[in-house]
PDB file of C-alpha atoms in Angstrom:
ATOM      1  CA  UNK A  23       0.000   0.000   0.000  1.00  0.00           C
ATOM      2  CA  UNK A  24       1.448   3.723  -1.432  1.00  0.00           C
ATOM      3  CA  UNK A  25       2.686   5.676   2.077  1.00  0.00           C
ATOM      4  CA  UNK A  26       2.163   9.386   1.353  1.00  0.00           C
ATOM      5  CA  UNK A  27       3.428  12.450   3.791  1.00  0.00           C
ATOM      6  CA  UNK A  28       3.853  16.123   3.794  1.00  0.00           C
ATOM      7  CA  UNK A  29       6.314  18.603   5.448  1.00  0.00           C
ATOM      8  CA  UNK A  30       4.539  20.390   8.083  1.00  0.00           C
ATOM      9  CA  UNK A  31       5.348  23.540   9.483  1.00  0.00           C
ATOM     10  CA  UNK A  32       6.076  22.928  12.512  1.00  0.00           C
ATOM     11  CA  UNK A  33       8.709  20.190  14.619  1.00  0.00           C
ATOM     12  CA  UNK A  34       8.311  17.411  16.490  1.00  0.00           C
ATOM     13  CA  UNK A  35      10.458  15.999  19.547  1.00  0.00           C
ATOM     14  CA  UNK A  36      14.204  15.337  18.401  1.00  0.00           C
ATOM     15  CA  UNK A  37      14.593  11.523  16.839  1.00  0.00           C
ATOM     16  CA  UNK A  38      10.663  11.261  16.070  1.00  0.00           C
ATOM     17  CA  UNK A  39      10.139   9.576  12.709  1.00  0.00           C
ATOM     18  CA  UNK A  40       6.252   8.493  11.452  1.00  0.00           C
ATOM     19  CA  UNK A  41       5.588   7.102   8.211  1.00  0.00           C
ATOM     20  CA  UNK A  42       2.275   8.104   7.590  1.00  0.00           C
ATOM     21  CA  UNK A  43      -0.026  11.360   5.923  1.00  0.00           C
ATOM     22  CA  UNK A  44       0.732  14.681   8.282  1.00  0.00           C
ATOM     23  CA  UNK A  45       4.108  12.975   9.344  1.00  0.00           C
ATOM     24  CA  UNK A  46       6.757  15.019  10.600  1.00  0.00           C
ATOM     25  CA  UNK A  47      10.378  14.117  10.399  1.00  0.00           C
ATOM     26  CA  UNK A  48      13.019  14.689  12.324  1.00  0.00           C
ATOM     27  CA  UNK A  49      13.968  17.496  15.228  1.00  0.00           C
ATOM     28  CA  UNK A  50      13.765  20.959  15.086  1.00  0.00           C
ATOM     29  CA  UNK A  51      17.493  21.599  13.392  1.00  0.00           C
ATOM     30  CA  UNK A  52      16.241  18.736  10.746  1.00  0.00           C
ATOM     31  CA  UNK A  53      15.905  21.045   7.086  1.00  0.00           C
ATOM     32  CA  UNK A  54      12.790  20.315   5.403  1.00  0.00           C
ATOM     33  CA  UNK A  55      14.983  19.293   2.495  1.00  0.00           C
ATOM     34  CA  UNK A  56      16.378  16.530   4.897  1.00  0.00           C
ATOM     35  CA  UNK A  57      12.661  15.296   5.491  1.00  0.00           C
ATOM     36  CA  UNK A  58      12.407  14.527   2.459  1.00  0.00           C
ATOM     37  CA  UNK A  59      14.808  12.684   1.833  1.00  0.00           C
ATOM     38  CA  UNK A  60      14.716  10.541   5.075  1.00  0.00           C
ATOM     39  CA  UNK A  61      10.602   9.831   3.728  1.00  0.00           C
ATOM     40  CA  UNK A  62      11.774   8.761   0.370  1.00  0.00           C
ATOM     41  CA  UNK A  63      14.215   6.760   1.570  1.00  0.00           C
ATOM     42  CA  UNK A  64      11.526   4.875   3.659  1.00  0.00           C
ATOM     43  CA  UNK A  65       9.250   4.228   0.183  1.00  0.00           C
ATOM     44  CA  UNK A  66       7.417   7.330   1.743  1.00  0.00           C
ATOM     45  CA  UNK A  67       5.543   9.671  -1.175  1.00  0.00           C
ATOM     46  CA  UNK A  68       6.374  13.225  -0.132  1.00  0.00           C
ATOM     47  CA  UNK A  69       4.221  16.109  -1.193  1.00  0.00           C
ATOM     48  CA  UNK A  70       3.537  19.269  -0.376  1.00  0.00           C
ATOM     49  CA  UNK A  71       0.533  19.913   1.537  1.00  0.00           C
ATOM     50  CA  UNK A  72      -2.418  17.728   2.977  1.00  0.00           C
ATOM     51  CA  UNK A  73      -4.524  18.889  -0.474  1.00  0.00           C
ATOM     52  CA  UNK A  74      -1.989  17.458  -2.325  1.00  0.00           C
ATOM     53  CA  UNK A  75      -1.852  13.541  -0.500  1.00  0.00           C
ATOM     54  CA  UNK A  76      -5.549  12.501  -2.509  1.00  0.00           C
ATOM     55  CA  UNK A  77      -4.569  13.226  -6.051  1.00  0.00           C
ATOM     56  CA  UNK A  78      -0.820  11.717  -4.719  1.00  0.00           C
ATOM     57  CA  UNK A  79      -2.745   8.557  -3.925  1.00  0.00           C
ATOM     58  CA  UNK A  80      -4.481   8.201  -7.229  1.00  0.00           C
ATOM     59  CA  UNK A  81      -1.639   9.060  -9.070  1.00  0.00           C
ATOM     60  CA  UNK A  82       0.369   6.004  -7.186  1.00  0.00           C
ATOM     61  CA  UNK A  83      -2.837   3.647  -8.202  1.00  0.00           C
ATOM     62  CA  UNK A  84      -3.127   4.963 -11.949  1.00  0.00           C
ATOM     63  CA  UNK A  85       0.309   3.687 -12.193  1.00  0.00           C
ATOM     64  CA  UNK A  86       0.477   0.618 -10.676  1.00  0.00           C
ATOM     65  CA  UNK A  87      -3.333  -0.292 -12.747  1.00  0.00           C
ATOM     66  CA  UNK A  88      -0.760   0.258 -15.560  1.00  0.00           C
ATOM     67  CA  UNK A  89       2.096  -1.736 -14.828  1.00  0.00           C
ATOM     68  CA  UNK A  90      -0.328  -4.693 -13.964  1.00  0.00           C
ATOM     69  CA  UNK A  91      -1.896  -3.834 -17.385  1.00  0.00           C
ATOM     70  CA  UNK A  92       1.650  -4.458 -18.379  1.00  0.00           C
ATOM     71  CA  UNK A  93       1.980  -7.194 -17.034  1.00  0.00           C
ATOM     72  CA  UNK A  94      -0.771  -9.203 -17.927  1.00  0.00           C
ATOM     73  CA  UNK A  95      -0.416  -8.106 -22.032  1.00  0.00           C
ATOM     74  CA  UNK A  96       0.420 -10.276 -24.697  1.00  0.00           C
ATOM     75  CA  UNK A  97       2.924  -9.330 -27.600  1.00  0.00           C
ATOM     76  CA  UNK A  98       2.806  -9.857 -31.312  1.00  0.00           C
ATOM     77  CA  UNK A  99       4.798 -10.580 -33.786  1.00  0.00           C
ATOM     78  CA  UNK A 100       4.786 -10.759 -37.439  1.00  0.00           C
ATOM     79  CA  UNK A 101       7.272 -12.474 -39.150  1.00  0.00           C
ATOM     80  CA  UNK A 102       7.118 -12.235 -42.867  1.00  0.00           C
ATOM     81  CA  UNK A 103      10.009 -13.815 -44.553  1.00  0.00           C
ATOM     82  CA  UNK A 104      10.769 -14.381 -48.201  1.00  0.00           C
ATOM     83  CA  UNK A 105       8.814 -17.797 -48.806  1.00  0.00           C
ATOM     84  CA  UNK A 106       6.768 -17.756 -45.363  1.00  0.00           C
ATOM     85  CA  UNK A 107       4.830 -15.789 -42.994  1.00  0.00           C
ATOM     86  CA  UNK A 108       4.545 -16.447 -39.141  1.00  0.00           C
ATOM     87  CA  UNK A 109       2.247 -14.717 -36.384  1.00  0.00           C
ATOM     88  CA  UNK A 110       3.265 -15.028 -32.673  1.00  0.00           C
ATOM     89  CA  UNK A 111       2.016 -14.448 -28.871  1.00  0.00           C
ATOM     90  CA  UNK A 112       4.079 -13.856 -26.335  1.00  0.00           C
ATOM     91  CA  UNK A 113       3.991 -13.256 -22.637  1.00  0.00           C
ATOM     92  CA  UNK A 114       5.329 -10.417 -21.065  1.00  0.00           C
ATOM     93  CA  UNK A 115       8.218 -12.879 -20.164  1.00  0.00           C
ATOM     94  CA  UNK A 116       9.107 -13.338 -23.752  1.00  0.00           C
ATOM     95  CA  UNK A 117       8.176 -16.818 -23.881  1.00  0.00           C
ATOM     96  CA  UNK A 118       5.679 -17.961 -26.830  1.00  0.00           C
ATOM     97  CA  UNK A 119       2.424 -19.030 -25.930  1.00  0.00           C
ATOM     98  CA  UNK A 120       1.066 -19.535 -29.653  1.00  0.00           C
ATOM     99  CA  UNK A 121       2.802 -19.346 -33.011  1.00  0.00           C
ATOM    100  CA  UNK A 122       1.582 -19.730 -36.849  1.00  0.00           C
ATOM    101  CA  UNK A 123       3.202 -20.121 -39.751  1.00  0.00           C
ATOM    102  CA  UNK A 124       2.074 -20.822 -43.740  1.00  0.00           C
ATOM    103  CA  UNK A 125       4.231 -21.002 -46.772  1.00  0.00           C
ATOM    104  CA  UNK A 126       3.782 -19.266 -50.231  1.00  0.00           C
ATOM    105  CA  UNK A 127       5.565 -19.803 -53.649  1.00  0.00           C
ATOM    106  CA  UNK A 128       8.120 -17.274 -55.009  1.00  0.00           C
ATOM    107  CA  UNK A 129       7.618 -16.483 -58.626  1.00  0.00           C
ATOM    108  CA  UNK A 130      10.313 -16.837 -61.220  1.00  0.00           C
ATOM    109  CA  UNK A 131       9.002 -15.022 -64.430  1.00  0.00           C
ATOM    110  CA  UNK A 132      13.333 -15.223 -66.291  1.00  0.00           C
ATOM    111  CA  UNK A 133      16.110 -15.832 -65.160  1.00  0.00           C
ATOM    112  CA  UNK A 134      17.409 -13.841 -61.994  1.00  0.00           C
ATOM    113  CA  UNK A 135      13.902 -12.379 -61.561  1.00  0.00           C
ATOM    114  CA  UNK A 136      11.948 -13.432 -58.321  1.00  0.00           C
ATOM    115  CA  UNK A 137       8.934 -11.760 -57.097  1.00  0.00           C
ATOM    116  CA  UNK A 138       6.027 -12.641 -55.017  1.00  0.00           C
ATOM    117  CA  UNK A 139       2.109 -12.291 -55.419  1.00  0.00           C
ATOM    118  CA  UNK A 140       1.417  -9.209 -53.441  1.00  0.00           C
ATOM    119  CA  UNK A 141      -1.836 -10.659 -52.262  1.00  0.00           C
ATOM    120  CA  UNK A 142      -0.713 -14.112 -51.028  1.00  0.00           C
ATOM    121  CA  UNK A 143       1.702 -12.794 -49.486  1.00  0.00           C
ATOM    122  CA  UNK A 144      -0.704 -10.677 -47.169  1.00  0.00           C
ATOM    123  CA  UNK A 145      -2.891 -13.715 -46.904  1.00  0.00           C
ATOM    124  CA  UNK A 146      -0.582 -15.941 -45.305  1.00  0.00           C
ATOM    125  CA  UNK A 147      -0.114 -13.641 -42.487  1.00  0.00           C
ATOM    126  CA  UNK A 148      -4.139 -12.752 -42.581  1.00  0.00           C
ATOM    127  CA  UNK A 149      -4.409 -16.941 -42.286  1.00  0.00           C
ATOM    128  CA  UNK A 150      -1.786 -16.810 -39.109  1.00  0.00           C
ATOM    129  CA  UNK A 151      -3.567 -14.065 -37.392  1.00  0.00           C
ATOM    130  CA  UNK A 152      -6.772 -15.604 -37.587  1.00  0.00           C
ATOM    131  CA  UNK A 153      -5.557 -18.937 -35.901  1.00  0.00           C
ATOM    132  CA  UNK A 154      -4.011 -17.142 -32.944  1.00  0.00           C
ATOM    133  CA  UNK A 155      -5.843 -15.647 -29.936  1.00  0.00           C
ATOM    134  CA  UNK A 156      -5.515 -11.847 -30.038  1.00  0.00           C
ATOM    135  CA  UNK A 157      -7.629 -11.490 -26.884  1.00  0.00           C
ATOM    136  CA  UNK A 158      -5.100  -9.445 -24.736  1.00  0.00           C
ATOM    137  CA  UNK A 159      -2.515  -8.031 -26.937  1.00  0.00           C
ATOM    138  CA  UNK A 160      -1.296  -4.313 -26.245  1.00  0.00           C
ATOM    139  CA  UNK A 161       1.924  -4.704 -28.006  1.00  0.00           C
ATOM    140  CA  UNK A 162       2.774  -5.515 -31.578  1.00  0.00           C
ATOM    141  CA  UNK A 163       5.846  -5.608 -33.934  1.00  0.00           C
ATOM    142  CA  UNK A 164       6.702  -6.653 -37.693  1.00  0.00           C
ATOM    143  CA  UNK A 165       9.669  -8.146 -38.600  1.00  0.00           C
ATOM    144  CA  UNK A 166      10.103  -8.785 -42.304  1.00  0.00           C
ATOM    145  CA  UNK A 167      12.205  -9.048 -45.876  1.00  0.00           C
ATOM    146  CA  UNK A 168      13.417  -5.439 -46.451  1.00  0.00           C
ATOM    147  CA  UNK A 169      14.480  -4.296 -49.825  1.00  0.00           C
ATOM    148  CA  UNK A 170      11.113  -6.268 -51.293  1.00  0.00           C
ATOM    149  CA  UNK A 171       9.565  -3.690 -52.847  1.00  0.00           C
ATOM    150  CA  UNK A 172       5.559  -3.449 -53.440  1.00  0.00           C
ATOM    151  CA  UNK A 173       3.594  -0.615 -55.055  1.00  0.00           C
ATOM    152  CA  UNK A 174       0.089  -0.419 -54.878  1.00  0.00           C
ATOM    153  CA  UNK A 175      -3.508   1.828 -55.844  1.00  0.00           C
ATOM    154  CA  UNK A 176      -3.438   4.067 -52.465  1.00  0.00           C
ATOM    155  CA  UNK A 177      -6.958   4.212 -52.573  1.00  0.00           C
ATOM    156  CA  UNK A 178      -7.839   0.499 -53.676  1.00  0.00           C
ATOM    157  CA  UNK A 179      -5.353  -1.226 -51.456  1.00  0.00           C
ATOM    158  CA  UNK A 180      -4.892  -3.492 -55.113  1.00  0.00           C
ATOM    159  CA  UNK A 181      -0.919  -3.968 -56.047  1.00  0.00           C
ATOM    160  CA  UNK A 182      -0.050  -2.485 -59.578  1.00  0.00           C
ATOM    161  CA  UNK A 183       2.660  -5.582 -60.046  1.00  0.00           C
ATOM    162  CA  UNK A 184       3.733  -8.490 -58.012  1.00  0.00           C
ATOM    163  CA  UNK A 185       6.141  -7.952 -55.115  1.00  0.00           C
ATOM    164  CA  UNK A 186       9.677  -7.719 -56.518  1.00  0.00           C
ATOM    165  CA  UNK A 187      12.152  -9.716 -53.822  1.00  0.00           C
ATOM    166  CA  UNK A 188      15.440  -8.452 -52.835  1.00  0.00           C
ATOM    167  CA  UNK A 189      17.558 -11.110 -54.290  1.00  0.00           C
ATOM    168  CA  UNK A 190      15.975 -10.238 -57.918  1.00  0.00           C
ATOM    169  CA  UNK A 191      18.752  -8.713 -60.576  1.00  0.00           C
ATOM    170  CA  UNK A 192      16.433  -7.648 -63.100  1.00  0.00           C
ATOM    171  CA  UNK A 193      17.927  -3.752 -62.640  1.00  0.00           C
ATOM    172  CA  UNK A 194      21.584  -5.043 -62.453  1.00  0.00           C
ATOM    173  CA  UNK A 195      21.872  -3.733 -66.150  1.00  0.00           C
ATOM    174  CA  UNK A 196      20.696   0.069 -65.164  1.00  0.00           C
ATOM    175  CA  UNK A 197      22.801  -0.065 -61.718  1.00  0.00           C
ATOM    176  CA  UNK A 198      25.910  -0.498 -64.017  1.00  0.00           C
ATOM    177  CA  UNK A 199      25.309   2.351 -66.353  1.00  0.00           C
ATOM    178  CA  UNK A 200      24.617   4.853 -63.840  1.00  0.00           C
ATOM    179  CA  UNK A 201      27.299   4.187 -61.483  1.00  0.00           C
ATOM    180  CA  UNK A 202      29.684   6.776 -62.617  1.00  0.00           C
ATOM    181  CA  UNK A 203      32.092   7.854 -59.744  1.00  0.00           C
ATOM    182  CA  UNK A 204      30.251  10.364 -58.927  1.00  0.00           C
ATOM    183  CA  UNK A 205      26.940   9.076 -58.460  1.00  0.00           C
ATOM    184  CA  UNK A 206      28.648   6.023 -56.387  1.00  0.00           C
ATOM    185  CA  UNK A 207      29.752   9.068 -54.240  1.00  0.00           C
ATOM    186  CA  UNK A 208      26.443  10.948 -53.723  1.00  0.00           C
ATOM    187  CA  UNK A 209      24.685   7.673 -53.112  1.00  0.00           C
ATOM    188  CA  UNK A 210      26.913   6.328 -50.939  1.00  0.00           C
ATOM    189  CA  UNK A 211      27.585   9.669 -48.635  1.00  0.00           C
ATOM    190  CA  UNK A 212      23.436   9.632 -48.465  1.00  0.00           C
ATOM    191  CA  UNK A 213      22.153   6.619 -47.780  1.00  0.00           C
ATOM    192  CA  UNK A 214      25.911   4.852 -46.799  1.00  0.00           C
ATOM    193  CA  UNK A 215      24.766   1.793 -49.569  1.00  0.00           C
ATOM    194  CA  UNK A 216      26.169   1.018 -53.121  1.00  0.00           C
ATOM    195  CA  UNK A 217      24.485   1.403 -56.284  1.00  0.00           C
ATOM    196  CA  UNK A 218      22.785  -2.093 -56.519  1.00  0.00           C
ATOM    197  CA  UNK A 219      19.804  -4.178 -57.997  1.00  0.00           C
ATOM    198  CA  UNK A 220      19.839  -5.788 -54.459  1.00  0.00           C
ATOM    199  CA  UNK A 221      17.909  -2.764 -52.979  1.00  0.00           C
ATOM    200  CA  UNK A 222      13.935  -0.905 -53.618  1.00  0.00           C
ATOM    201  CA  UNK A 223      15.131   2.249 -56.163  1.00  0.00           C
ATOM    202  CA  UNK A 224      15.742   0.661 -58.922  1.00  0.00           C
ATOM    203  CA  UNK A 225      12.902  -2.022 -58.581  1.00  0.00           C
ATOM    204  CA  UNK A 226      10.957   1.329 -57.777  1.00  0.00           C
ATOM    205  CA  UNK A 227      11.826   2.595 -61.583  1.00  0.00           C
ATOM    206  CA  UNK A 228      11.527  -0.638 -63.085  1.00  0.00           C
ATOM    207  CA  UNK A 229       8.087  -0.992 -62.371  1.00  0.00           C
ATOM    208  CA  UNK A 230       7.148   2.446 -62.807  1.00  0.00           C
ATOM    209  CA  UNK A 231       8.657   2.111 -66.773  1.00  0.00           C
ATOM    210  CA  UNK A 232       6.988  -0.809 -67.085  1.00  0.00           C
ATOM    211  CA  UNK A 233       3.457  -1.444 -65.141  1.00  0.00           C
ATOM    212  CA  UNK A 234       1.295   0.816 -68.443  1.00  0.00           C
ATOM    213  CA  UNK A 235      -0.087   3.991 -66.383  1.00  0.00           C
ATOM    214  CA  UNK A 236       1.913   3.786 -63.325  1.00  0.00           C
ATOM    215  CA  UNK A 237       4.457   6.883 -63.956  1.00  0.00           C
ATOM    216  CA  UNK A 238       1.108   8.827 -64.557  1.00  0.00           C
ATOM    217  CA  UNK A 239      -0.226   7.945 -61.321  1.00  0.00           C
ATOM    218  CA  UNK A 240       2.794   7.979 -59.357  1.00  0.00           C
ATOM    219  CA  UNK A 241       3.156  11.766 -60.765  1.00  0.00           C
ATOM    220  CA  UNK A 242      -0.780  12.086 -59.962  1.00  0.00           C
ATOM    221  CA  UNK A 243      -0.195  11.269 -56.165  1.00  0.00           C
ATOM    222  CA  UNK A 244      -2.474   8.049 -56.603  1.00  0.00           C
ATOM    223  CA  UNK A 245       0.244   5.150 -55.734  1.00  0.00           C
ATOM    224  CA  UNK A 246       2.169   3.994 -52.744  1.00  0.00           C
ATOM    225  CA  UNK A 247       5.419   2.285 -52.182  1.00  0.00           C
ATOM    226  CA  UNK A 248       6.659  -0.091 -49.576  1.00  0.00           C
ATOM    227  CA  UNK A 249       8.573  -2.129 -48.338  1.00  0.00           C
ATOM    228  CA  UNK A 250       6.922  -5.400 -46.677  1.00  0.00           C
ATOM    229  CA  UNK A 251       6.079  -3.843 -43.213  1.00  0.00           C
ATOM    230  CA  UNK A 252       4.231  -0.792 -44.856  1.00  0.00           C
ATOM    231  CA  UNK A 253       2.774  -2.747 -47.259  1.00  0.00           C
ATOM    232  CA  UNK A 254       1.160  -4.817 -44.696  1.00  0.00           C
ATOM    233  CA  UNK A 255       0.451  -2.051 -42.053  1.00  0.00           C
ATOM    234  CA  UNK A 256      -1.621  -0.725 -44.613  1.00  0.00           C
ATOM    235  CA  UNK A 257      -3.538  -3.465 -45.677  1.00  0.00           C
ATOM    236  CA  UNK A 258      -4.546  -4.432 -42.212  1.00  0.00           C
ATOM    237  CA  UNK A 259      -4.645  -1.005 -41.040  1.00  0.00           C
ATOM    238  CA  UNK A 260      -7.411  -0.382 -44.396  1.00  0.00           C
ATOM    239  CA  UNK A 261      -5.566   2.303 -45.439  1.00  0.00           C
ATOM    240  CA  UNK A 262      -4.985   4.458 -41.756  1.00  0.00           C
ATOM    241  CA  UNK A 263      -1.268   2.757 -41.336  1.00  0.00           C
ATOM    242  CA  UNK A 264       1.436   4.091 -43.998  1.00  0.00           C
ATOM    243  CA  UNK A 265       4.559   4.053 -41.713  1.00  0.00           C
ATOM    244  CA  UNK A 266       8.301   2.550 -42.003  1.00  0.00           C
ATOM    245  CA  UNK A 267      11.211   2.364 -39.572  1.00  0.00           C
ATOM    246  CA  UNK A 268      14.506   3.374 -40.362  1.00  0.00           C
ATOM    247  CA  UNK A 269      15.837   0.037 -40.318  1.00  0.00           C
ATOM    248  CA  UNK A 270      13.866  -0.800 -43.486  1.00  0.00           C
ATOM    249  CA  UNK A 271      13.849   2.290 -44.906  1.00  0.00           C
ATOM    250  CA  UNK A 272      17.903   2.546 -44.817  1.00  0.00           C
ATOM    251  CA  UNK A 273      17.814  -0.509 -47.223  1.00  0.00           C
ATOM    252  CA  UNK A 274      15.707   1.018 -50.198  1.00  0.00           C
ATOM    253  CA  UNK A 275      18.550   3.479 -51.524  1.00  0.00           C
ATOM    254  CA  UNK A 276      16.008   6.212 -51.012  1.00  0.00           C
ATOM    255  CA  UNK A 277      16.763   7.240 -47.187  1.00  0.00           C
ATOM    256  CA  UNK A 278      19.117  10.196 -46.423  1.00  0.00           C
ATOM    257  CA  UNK A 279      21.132   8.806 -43.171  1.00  0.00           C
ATOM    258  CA  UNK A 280      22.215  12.218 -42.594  1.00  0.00           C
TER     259      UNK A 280
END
């Protein structure tokens, strides 16, 4: 149970201590400054004034309600890897208490191309969700492929091409020709990568010169880009969610470190 006292204004007998509301610490030469410090050091809450010991108390409950809120949560985690998708609950301990998992195919349209199926790929971790008990969770994560790179209607939600993967080399070609010294430079002293296939511009570019329309609507403000863990904060937020973290977005060749 919270203790909670005040500093009066007056002194009690030298070597008196109480630990409760109106308590008074100490002998006369004792500072109020020293008071304090010999309540706190007995777990005691010091305010003020007597006004002050009521909204002290609920204070002291408001928090602990929330650590035990804490306490008693359940964290999830999405982890969407390159060929398959897995939802799970832990305790507040870390330990599971439920996991999910489904594959998916990876696409291979020519050689050194690999993409994946945009909507599958959301579906597997719709499936995993749905078989775990949600009941409880406060806290959530996503942990995912980075450089994939998705594009999709903003206000449809529907993909504009399958899901290019971050081991495809389609744009090794185009990385080649523009990686004059000095552009090696700039990119590199911006976003601390190299000029490679392996991450989201250039599969950005490729699909924008090659989906028919999507330039124009990518000039009209009418597409999105992500990587996997906006992509699926979207879709499962309908829309509300379009977020990254600078650990994913470091990877797409787009993100000024500086």
């Amino acid at each position: 149970k919270p203790v909670v006292g005040f500093i009066a204004g007056q002194t009690a007998p030298k070597g008196r201590t109480m630990g409760h509301a109106g308590a008074i610490v100490g002998g006369k030469e004792d500072t109020a400054q020293a008071k304090m410090k010999i309540m706190s050091d007995c777990g005691i809450h010091v305010v003020k004034s007597p006004a002050m010991i009521g909204k002290k108390i609920a204070e002291i409950i408001t928090s602990k309600m929330l650590v035990l809120q804490f306490m008693t949560s359940k964290i999830l985690t999405i982890d969407q890897g390159t060929t398959s998708s897995r939802s799970i609950i832990f305790d507040i301990n870390g330990d599971i208490e439920q996991v999910a998992q489904e594959e998916y195919p990876l696409i291979f349209p020519n050689d050194g191309w690999v993409e994946i199926d945009p909507e599958v790929l959301y579906k597997s971790v719709a499936n995993t969700l749905n078989q775990l008990d949600l009941e409880g969770v406060k806290f959530g994560g996503i942990t995912n492929q980075r450089e994939t790179t998705i594009i999709w209607d903003k206000n449809t939600l529907e993909p504009i091409y399958n899901a290019i993967v971050w081991q495809d080399r389609r744009t090794s070609d185009y990385c080649s020709e523009i990686a004059t010294d000095d552009n090696k430079s700039i990119v590199k002293e911006k976003t601390g990568l190299l000029i490679d296939s392996y991450f989201s511009a250039t599969k950005i570019k490729w699909i924008l010169d090659n989906v028919e329309g999507a330039r124009a609507k990518a000039e009209a403000g009418e597409l999105c880009f992500g990587t996997v863990d906006t992509y699926l904060m979207y879709r499962l937020s309908a829309g509300k969610l379009f977020k990254t973290d600078i650990t994913n977005a470091s990877r797409t060749m787009l993100f000024n470190i500086n």
